[in-house]
Every structure is written in C-alpha cells, then in structure tokens.
Tab-separated table of C-alpha atoms in Angstrom:
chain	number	residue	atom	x	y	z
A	1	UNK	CA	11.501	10.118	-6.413
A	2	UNK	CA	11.416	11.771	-9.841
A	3	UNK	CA	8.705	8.927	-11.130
A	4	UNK	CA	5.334	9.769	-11.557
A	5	UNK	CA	3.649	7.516	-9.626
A	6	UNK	CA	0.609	7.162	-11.392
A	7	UNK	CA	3.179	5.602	-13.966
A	8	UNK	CA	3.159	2.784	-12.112
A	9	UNK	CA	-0.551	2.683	-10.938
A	10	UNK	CA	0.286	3.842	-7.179
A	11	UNK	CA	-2.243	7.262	-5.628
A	12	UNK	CA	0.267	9.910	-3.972
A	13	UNK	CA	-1.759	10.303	-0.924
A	14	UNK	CA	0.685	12.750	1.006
A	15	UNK	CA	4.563	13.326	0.501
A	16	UNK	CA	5.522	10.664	2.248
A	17	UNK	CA	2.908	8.197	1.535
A	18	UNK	CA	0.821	6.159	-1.570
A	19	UNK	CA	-1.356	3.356	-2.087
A	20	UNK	CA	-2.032	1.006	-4.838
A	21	UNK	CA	-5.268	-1.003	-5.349
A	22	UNK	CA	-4.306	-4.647	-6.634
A	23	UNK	CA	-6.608	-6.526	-8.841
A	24	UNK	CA	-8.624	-9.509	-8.619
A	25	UNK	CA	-9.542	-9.037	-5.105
A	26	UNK	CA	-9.085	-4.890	-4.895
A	27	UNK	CA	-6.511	-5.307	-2.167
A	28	UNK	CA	-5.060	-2.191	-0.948
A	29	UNK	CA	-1.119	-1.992	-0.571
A	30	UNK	CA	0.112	1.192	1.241
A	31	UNK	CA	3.531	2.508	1.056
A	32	UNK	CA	5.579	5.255	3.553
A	33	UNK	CA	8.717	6.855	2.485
A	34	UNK	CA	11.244	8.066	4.810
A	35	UNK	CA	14.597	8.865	4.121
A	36	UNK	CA	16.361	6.064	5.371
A	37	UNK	CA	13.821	2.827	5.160
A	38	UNK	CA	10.696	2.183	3.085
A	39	UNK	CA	7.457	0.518	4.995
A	40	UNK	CA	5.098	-1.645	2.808
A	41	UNK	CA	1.782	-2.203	4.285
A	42	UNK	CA	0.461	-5.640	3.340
A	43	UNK	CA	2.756	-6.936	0.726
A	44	UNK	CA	-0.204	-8.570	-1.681
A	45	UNK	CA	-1.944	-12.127	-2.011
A	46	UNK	CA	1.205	-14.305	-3.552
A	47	UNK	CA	5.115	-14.148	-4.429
A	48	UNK	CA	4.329	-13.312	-7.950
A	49	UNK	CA	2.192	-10.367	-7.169
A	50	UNK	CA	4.945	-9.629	-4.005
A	51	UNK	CA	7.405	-9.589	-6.680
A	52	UNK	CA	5.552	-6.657	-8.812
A	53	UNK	CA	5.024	-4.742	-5.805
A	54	UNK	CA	8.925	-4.423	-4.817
A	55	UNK	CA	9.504	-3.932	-8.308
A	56	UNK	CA	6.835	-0.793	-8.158
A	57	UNK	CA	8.267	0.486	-4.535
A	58	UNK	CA	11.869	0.477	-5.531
A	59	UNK	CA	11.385	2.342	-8.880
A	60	UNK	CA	9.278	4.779	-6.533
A	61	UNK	CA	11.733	5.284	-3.788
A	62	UNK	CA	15.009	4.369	-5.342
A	63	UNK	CA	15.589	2.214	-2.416
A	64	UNK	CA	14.709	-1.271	-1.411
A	65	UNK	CA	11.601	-2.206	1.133
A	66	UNK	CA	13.219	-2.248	4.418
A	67	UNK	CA	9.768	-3.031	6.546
A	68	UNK	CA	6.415	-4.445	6.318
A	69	UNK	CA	3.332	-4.399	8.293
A	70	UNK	CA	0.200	-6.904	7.952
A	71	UNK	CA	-2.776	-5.281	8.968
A	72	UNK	CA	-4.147	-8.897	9.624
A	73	UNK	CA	-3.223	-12.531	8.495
A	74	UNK	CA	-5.835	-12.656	5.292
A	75	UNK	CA	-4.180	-14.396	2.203
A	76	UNK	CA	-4.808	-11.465	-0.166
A	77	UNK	CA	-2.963	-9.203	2.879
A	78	UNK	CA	0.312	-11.071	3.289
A	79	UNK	CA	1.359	-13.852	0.979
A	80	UNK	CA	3.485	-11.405	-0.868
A	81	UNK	CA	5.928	-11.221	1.585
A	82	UNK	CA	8.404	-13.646	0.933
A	83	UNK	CA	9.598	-11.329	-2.567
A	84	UNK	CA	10.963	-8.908	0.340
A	85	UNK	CA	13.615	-10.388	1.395
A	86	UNK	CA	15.699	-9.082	4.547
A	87	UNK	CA	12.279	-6.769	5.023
A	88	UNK	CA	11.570	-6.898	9.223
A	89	UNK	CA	7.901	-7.770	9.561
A	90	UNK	CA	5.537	-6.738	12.055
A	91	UNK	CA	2.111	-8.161	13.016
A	92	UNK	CA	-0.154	-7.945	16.134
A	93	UNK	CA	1.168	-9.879	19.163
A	94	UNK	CA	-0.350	-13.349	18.171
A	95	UNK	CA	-0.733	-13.430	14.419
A	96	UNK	CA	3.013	-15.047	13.956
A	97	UNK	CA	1.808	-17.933	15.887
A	98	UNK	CA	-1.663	-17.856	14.032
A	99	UNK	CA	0.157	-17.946	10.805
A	100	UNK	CA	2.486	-20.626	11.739
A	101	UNK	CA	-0.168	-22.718	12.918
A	102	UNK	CA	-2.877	-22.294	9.996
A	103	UNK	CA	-0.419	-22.365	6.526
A	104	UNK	CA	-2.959	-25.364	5.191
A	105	UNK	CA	-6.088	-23.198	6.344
A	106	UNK	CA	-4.341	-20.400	4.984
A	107	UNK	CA	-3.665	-21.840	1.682
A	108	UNK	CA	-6.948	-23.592	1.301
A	109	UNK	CA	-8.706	-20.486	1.949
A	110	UNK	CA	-6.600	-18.731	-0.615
A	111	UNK	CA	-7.462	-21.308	-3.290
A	112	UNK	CA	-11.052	-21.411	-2.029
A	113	UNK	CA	-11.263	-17.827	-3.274
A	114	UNK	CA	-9.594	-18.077	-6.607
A	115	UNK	CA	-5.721	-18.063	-5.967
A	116	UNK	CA	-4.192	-21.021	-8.606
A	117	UNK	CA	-3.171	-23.621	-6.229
A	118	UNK	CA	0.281	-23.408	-7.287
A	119	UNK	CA	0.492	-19.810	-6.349
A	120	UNK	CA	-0.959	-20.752	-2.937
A	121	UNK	CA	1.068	-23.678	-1.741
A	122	UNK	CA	4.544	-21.656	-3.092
A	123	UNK	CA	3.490	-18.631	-1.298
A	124	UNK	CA	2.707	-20.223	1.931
A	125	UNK	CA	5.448	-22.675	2.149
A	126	UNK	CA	7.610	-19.172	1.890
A	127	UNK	CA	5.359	-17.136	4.163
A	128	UNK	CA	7.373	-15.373	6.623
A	129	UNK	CA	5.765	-14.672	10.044
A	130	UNK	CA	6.415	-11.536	12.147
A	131	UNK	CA	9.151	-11.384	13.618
A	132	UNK	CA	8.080	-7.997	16.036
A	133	UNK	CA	4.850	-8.769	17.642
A	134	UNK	CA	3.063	-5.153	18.354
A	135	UNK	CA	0.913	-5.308	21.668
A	136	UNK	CA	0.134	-1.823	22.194
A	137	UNK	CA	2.090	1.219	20.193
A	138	UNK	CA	5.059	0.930	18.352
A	139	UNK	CA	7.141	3.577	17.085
A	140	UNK	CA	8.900	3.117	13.603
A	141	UNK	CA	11.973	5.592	13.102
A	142	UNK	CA	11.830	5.666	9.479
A	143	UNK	CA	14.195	9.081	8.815
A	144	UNK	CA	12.132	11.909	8.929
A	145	UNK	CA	9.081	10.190	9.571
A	146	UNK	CA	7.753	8.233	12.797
A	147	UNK	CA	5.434	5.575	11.472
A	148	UNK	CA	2.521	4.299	14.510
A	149	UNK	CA	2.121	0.973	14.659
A	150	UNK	CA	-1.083	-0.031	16.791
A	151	UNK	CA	-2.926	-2.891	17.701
A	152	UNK	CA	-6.364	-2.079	17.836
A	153	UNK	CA	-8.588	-5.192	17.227
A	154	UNK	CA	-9.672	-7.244	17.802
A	155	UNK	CA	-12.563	-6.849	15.255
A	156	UNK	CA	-12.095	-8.068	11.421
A	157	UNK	CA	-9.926	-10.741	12.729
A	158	UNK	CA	-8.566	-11.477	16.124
A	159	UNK	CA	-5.323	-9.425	15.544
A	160	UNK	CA	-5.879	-6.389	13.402
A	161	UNK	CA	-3.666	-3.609	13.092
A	162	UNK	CA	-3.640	-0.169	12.032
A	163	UNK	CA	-0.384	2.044	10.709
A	164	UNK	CA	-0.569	5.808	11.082
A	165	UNK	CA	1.158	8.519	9.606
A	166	UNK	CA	1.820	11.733	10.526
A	167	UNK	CA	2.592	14.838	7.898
A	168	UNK	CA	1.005	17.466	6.123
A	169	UNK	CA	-2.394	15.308	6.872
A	170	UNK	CA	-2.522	12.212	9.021
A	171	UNK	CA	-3.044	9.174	6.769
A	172	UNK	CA	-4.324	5.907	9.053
A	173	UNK	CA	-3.915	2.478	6.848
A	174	UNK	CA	-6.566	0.535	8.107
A	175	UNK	CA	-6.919	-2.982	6.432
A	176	UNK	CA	-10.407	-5.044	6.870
A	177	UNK	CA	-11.717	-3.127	9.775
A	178	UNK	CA	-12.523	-0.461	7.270
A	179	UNK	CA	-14.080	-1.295	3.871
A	180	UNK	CA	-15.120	1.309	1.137
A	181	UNK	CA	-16.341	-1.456	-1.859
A	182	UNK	CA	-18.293	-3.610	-0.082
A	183	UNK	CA	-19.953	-4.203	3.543
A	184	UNK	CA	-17.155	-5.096	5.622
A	185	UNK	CA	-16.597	-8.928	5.837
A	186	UNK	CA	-16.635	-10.811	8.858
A	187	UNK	CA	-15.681	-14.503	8.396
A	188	UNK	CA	-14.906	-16.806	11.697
A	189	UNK	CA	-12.210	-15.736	12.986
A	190	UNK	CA	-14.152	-12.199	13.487
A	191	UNK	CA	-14.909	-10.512	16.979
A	192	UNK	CA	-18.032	-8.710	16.293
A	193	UNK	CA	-18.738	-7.710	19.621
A	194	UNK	CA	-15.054	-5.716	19.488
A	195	UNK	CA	-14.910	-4.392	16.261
A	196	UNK	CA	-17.050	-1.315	16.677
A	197	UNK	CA	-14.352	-0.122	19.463
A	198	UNK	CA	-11.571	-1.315	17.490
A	199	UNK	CA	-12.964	1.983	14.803
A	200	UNK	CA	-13.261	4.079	17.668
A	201	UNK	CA	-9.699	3.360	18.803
A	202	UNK	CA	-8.957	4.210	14.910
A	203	UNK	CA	-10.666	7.540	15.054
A	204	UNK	CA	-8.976	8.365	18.082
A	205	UNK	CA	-5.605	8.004	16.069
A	206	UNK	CA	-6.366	9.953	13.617
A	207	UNK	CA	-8.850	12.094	14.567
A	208	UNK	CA	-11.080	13.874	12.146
A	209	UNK	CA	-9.307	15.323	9.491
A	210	UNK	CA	-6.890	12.456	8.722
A	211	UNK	CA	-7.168	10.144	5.277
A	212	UNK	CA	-8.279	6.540	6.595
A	213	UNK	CA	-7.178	4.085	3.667
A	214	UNK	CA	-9.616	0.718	3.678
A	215	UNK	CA	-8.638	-2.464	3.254
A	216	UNK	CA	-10.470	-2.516	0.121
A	217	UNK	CA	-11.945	0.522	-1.736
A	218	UNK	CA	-11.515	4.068	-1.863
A	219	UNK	CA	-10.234	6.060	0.650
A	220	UNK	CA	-12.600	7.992	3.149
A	221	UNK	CA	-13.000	10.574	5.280
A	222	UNK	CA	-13.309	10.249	9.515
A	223	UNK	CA	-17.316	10.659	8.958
A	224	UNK	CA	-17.451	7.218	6.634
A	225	UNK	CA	-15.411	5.779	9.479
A	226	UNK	CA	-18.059	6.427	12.353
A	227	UNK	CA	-20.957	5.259	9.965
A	228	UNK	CA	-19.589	2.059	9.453
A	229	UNK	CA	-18.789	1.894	13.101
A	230	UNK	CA	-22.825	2.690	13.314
A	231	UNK	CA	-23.724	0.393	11.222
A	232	UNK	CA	-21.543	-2.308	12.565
A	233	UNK	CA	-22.930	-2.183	16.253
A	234	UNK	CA	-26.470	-2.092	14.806
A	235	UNK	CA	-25.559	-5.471	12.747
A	236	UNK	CA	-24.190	-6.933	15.756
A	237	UNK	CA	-26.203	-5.896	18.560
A	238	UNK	CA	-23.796	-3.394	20.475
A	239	UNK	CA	-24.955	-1.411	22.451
A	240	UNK	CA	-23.967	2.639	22.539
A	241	UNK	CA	-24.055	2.712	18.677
C-alpha cells in the first residue's frame, strides 16, 4: 500500500483501517485491510459512486474488495454494491428480506432525497441483498485481522449493525446509530425505545478508548458516544438515561 491515501481522499484511521466521507449526503464508507481479503463497509448511495469507491479501494490495497458489510438498508448506505462484483455481503438477520421486499420504497426514497431517478432505479434493480444474515457475532478471518460483525439494533433502523476492529486501537464502524454532523435521524422504520441500548451494546464493543466512526460526520471518541446515548433516551422517554 505505497499510496498515500489522502491522494485519494480516504483518512488512515489505524494500519489496517480508513474511511472516506462521500459527498452530497456526507456518507461515511469504511475500509479494513487484511492480507488476504479487503472489507468495505457500506459501499455508497448508487453504482456510479460504487464504481469510484472500488476504483479508490483497489488502488489502496492492490487487491480487489472481497467483502462488504451494510450497517443498515438506507439508500445512501448500500446502493453501491452492485460495482463489487463476486464481493460476499453481510447484513443483519432480516435486512435481505427487507431489501427484497422494499426496492420501490427504496428507490423512491432515494429520489425523494435527491438521487437522479436514473441512478436510483439502475442501482436498485442491481441491488444485491445479503447473502450472510448476522444474528448475533460473526467472526471475519480477513488474514491477520479478525473483523466483528455484530448485530446490535435495533435502533436507527430495525436491523443495524456495527463492524469492529481490533489493532493498535479498536476502531467500531457504526453507521446511523451514531451521528457526528447532525442529530441522529430517526425516520419510520426507527425503534426509539431500543436505540439507546443498541449504543450501550456499542460501547461495550469497544470500550473506551476505541475510535467509533459515525454514519455521518467526524469520528468521536467513547464520551460523544454515551452523550448521544443521553440525549437519545431523554428525546424518547427512556428511562435509566
């Protein structure tokens, strides 16, 4: 990996991992190297945008993508995907049949929010759905690395997941259930009344020195994390904030 990866507009968060912050809708992308297989961590919000990103990774790694992991079924989140071709995908137990189920709500929600409606109707007619449903842990064997996969919502949505990284300092990819740039967003399909736990299950993966990367926004420290859990469980009534 002799690029610099700033070239490319990626943040070196530890020496196996990086992040990029997409435009338009400040979408974070996360990236673990091992030294057989490459994860991606929400492959971006359409095909052309998908493209870029495997363009980025594989200049980065020297390697091809060999898995990806949606931290939840929003557009801007996973209708990259179908640029990685052969990739295994992983999702919380359910979201594959969520995704199957809701491509129109999917792509009307994606136009809705200022994807061209080209864009959105190619991207979900190609969308592929997990194929590895996580329901609890799951250990990814990456060479030199073990990548946690965990299902911790519900909370943003009704299958959220986080990916967790171990190394010089633990770096937890979040998605929605954390937000740096904004208040965190909680549409329908949210379960307010979970998603305070759902940060304390994060916090109890990576515990309080680890790098938590947001869905959107800048990355943050354990102490931001229990704020926002705070803050959450005031705004929706939970008790034992």
């Amino acid at each position: 990996m002799d690029v610099q990866w700033e070239e490319t507009g990626w943040e070196r968060l530890t020496g196996r991992t990086g992040r990029r912050r997409l435009p338009v809708w400040d979408c974070t992308v996360g990236l673990v190297v091992g030294d057989e297989s490459v994860l991606l961590v929400d492959p971006g919000s359409c095909v052309r945008e998908g493209a870029q990103l495997r363009a980025e990774a594989e200049r980065l790694t020297g390697r091809r993508v060999t898995h990806i992991a949606f931290t939840h079924g929003h557009f801007d989140h996973v209708l990259g995907v179908a640029a990685f071709s052969g990739a295994e995908v992983f999702g919380a137990v359910g979201l594959d049949a969520e995704l199957s189920a809701g491509r129109e709500e999917l792509r009307a929600g994606a136009v809705q929010q200022g994807l061209a409606e080209a864009e959105a109707a190619e991207a979900v007619d190609l969308l592929v759905v997990p194929r590895h449903h996580v329901s609890g842990e799951w250990t990814l064997e990456l060479g030199g690395v073990q990548v946690l996969l965990a299902n911790v919502g519900p909370g943003h949505t009704r299958y959220d997941l986080a990916v967790c990284v171990p190394g010089e300092r633990e770096v937890v990819f979040c998605g929605d259930l954390v937000e740096e740039s904004g208040e965190p967003q909680a549409g329908s399909d949210a379960v307010p009344a979970q998603w305070p736990a759902a940060l304390d299950r994060l916090l109890s993966l990576g515990g309080d020195d680890a790098l938590y990367v947001p869905g959107h926004g800048a990355v943050v420290s354990a102490d931001f994390v229990r704020a926002q859990r705070d803050t959450l469980a005031r705004r929706f009534g939970v008790s034992d904030a």
